[in-house]
mmCIF file of C-alpha atoms in Angstrom:
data_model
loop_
_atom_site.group_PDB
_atom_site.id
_atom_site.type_symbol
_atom_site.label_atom_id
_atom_site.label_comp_id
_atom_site.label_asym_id
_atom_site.label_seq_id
_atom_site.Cartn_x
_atom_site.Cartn_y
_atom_site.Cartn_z
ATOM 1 C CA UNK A 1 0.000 0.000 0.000
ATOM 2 C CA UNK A 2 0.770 3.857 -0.459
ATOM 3 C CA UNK A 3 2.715 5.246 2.061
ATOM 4 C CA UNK A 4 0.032 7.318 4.391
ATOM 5 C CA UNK A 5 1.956 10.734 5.706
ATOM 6 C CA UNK A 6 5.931 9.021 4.948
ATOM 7 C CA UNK A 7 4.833 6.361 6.673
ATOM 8 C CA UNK A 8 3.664 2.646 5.046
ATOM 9 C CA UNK A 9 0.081 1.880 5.938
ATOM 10 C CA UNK A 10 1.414 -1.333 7.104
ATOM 11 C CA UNK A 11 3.878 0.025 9.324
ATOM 12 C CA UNK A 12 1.430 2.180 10.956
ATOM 13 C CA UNK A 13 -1.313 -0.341 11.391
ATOM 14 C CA UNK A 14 1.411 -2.566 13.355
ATOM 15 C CA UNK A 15 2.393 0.351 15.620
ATOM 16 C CA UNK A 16 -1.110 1.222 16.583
ATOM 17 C CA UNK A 17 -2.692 -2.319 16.101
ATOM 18 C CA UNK A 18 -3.825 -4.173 19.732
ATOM 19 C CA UNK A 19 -2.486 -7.249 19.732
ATOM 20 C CA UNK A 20 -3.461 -10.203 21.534
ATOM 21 C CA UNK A 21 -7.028 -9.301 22.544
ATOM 22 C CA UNK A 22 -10.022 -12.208 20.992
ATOM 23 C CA UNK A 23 -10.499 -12.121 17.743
ATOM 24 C CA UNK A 24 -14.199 -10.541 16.703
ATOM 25 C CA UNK A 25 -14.484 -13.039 13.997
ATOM 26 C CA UNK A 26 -13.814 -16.557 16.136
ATOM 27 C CA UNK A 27 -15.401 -15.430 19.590
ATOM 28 C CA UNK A 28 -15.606 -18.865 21.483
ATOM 29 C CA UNK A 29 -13.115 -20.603 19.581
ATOM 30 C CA UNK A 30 -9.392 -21.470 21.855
ATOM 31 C CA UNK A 31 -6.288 -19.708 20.432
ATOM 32 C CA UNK A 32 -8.079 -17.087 19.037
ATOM 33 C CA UNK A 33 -5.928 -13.997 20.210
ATOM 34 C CA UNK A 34 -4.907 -11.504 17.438
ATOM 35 C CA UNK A 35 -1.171 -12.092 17.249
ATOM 36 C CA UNK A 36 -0.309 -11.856 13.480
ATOM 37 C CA UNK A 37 -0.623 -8.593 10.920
ATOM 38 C CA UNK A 38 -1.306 -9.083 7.048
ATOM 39 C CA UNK A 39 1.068 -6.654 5.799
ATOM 40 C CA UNK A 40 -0.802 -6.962 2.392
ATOM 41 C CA UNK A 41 -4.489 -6.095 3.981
ATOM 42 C CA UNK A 42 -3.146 -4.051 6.300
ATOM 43 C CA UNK A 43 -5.617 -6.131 8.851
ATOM 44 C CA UNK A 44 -4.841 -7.488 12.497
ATOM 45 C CA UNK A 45 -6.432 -11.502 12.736
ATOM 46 C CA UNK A 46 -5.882 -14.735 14.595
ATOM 47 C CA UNK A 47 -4.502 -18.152 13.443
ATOM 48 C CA UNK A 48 -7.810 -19.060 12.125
ATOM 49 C CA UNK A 49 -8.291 -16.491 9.947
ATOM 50 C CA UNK A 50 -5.091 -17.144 7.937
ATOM 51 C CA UNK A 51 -6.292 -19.552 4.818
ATOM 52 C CA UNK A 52 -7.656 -16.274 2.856
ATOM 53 C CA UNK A 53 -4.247 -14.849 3.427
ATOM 54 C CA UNK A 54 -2.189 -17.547 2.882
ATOM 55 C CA UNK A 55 -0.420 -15.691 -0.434
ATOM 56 C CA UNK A 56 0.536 -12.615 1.512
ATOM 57 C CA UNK A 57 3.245 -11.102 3.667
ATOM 58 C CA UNK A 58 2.180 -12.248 7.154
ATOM 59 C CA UNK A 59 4.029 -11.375 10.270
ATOM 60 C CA UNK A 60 3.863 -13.055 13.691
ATOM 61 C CA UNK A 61 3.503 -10.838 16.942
ATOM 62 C CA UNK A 62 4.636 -12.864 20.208
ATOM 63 C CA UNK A 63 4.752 -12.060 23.584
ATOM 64 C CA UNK A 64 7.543 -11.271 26.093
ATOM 65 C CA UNK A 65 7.491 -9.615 29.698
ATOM 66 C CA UNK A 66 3.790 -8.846 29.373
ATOM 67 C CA UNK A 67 4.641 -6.533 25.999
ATOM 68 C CA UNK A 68 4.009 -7.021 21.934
ATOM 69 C CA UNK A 69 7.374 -8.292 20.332
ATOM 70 C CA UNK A 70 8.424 -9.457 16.814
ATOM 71 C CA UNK A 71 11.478 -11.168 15.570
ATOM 72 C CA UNK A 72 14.237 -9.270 14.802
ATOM 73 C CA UNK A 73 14.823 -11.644 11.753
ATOM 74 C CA UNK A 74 11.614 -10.669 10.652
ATOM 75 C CA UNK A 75 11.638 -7.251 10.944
ATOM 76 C CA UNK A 76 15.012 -6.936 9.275
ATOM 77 C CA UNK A 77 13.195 -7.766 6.006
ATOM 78 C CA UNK A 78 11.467 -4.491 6.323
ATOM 79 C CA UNK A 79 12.980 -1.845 8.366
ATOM 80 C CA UNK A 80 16.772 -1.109 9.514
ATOM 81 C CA UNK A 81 16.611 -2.529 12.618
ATOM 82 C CA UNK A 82 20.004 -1.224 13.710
ATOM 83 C CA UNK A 83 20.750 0.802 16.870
ATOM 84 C CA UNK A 84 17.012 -0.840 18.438
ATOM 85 C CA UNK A 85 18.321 -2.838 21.660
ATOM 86 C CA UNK A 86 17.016 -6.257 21.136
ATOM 87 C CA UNK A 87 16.867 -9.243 23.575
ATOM 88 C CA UNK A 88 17.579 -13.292 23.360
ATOM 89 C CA UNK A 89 15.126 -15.287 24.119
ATOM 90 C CA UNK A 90 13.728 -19.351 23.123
ATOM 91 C CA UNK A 91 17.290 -18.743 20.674
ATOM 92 C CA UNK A 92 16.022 -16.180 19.359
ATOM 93 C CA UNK A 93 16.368 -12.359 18.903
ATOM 94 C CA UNK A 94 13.059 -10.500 19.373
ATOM 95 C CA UNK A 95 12.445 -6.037 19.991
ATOM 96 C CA UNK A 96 9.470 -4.673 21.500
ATOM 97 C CA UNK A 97 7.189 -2.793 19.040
ATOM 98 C CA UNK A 98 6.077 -0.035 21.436
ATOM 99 C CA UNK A 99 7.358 2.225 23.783
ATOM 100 C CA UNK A 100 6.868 0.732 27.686
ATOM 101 C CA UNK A 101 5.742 2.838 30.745
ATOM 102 C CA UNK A 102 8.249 3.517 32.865
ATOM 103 C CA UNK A 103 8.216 3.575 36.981
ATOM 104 C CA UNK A 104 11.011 5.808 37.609
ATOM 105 C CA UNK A 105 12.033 8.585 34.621
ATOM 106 C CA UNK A 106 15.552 7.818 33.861
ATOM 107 C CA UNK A 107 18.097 10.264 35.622
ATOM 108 C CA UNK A 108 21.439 7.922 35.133
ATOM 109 C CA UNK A 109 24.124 9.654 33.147
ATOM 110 C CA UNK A 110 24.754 6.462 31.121
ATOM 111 C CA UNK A 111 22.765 6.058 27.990
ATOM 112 C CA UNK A 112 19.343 5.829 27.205
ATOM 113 C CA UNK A 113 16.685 5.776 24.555
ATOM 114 C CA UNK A 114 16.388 9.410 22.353
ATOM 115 C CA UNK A 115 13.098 9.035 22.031
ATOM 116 C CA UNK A 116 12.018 8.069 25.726
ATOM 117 C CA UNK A 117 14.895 8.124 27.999
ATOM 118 C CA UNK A 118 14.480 4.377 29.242
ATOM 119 C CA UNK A 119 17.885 2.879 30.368
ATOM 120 C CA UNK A 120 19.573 1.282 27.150
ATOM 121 C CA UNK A 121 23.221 -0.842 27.000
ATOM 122 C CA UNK A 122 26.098 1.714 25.317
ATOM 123 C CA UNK A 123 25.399 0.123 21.628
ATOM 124 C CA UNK A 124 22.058 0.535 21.433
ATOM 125 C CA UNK A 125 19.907 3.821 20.544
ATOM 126 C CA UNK A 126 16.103 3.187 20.995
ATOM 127 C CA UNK A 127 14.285 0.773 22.827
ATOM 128 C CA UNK A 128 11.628 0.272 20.521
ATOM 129 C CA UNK A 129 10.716 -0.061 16.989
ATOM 130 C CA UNK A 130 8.370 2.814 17.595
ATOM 131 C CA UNK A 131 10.917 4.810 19.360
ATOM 132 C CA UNK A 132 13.163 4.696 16.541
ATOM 133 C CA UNK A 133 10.194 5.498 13.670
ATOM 134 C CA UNK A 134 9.391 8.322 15.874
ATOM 135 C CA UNK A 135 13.134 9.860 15.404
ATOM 136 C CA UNK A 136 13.162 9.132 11.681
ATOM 137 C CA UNK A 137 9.801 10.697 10.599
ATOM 138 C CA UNK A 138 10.808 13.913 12.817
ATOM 139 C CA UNK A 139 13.972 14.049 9.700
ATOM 140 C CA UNK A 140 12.265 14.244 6.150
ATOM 141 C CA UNK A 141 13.388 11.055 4.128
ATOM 142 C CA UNK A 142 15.171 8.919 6.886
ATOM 143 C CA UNK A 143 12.388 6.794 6.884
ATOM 144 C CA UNK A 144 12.265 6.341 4.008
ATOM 145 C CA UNK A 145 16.073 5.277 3.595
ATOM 146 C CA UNK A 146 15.424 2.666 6.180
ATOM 147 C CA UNK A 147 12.736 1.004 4.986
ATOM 148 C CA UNK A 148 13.295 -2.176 2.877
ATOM 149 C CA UNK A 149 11.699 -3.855 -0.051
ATOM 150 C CA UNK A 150 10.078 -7.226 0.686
ATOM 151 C CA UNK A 151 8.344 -9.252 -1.528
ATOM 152 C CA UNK A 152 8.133 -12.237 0.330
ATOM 153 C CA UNK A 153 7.692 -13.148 4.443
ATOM 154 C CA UNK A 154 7.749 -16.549 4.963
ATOM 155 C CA UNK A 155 5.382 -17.651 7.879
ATOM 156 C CA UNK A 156 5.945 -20.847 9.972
ATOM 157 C CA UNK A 157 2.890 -23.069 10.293
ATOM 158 C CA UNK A 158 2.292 -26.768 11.200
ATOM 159 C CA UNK A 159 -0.166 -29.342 10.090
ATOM 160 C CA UNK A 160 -2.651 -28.478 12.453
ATOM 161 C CA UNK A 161 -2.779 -25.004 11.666
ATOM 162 C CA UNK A 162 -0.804 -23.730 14.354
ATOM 163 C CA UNK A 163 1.925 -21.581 14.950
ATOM 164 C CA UNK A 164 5.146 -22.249 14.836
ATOM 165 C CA UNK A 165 6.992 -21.677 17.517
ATOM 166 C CA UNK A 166 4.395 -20.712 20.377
ATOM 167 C CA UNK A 167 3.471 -16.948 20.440
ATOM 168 C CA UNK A 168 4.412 -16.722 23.680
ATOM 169 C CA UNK A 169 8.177 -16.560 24.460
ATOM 170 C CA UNK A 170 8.160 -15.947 28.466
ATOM 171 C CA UNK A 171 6.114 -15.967 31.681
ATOM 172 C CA UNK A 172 7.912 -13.741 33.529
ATOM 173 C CA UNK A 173 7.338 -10.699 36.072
ATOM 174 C CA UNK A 174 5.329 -7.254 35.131
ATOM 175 C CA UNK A 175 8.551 -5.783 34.604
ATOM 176 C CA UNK A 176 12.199 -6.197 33.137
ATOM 177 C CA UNK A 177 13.358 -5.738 36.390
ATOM 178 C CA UNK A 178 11.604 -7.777 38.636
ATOM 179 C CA UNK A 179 11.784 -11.123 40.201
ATOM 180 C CA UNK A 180 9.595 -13.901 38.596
ATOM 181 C CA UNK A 181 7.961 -16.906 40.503
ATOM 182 C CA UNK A 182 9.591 -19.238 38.107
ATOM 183 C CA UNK A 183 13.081 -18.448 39.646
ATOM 184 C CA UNK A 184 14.599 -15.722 37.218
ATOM 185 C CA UNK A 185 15.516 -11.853 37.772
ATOM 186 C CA UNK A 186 15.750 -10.196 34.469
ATOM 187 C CA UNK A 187 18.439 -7.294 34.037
ATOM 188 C CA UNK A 188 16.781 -3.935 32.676
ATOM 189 C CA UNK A 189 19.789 -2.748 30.124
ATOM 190 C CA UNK A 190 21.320 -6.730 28.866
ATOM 191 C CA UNK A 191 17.505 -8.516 28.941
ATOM 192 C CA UNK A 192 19.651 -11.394 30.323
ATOM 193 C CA UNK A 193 18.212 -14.115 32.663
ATOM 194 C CA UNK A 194 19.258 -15.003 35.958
ATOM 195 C CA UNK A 195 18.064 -18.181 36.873
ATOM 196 C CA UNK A 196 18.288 -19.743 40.093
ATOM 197 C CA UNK A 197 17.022 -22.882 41.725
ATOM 198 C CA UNK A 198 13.044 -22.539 43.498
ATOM 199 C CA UNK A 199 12.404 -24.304 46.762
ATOM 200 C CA UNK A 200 10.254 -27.195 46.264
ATOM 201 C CA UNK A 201 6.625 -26.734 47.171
ATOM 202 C CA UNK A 202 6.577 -30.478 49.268
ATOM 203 C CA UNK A 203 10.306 -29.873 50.686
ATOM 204 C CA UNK A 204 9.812 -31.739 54.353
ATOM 205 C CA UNK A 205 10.033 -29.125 57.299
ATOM 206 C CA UNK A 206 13.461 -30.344 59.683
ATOM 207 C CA UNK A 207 11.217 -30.949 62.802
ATOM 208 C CA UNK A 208 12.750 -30.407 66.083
ATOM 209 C CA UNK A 209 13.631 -33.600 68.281
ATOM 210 C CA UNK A 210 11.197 -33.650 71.749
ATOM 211 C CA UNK A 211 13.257 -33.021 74.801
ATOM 212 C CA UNK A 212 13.956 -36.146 76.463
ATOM 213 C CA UNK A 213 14.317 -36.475 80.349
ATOM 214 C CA UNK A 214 18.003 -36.680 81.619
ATOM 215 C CA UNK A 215 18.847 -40.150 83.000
ATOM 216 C CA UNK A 216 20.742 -39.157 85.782
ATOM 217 C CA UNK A 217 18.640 -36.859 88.043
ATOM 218 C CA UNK A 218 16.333 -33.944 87.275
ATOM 219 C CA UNK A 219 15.616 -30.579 88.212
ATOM 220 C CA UNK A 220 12.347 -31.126 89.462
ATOM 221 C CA UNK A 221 11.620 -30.720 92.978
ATOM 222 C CA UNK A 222 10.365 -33.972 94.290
ATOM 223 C CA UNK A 223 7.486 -33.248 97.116
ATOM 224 C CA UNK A 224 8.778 -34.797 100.539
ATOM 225 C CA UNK A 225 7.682 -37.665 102.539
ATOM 226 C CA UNK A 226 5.933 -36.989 105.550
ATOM 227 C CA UNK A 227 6.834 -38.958 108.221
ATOM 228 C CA UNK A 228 4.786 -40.421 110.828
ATOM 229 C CA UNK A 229 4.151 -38.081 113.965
ATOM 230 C CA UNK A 230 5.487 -39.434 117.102
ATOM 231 C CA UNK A 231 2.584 -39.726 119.694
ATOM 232 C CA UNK A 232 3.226 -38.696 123.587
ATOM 233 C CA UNK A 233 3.624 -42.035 125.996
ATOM 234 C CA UNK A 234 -0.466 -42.226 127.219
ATOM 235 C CA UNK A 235 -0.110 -41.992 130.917
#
């Protein structure tokens, strides 16, 4: 489609899309979350409504840390992807699509976003794939230089009809820096996992041994014996 403004249609539907909600057109039905973008249609659909769009460029949305991601592979086909900080995860390299809400505004003096401010490793330039459209349409015709001709997005499906791998890539914490039930604490600026070892839910209790008497005396007072009272000689 046309480019709407400097911007692809496509590009902008993917930015503003909401992913992951039900589907309106397979209420009822499981897996039926919105997690994949016609780039041809311009139109937001589930798994189930692929078949009609089976000849077009398709594009998977997953899920990581509660927030919309794509492949980085994927999106190179499209857009420079270079200078977004990306993250490893299932062996793979994924970016968030938008900008995420930060707790604290950033007031470090290492480097961060230029779009948003949020805490980014040295390399790295925006945090986003939004962040970094947002700097190129401000600058007639960078967008444009960074956008790439594709033809052809190949789209992983199984017999079943299912995708390939799972949409979601993590079930971790509400944020990038917070501890997870599963055992992990994720690193804000590297995306890195730290995984350590859970207790076990049915891990015995050490119970306490019952004191014992000692065998040799105790520190009891023992109540005394009376003894008999002597009587005075009856006269």
């Amino acid at each position: 489609m046309a480019p709407s403004g400097g911007m692809p249609v496509w590009l902008e539907k993917l930015l503003a899309e909401k992913f992951f909600v039900p589907c309106e057109h397979h209420e009822g039905v499981k897996k039926n979350e919105k997690n994949i973008l016609c780039l041809d249609c311009c139109l937001g659909f589930c798994s189930h409504c692929i078949p009609p769009h089976r000849a077009h460029r398709l594009l998977q949305i997953r899920r990581y840390v509660y927030h919309d991601v794509v492949r980085v592979e994927d999106l190179e086909k499209l857009i420079d992807m270079s200078l977004v900080q990306s993250y490893t995860t299932n062996s793979a390299k994924v970016a968030f699509l938008k900008q995420r809400t930060q707790n604290r505004p950033f007031r470090g003096t290492g480097n961060g976003c230029r779009s948003c401010d949020r805490p980014l490793q040295e390399s790295y330039q925006y945090c986003s794939l939004s962040c970094k459209v947002k700097q190129l349409v401000m600058n007639e015709g960078d967008l444009l230089r960074n956008l790439r001709k594709c033809e052809y997005l190949p789209f992983s499906i199984d017999d079943d009809g299912h995708l390939t791998p799972d949409s979601i890539l993590e079930s971790t914490g509400p944020d990038d820096s917070a501890s997870t039930a599963s055992g992990c604490e994720r690193d804000v600026t590297t995306g890195s996992l730290s995984v350590f070892p859970a207790a076990a839910a049915d891990t015995p209790i050490p119970r306490r041994r019952p004191m014992t008497e000692p065998k040799f005396g105790s520190f009891r007072k023992r109540p005394r014996k009376m003894s008999r009272p002597n009587r005075s000689p009856m006269m």
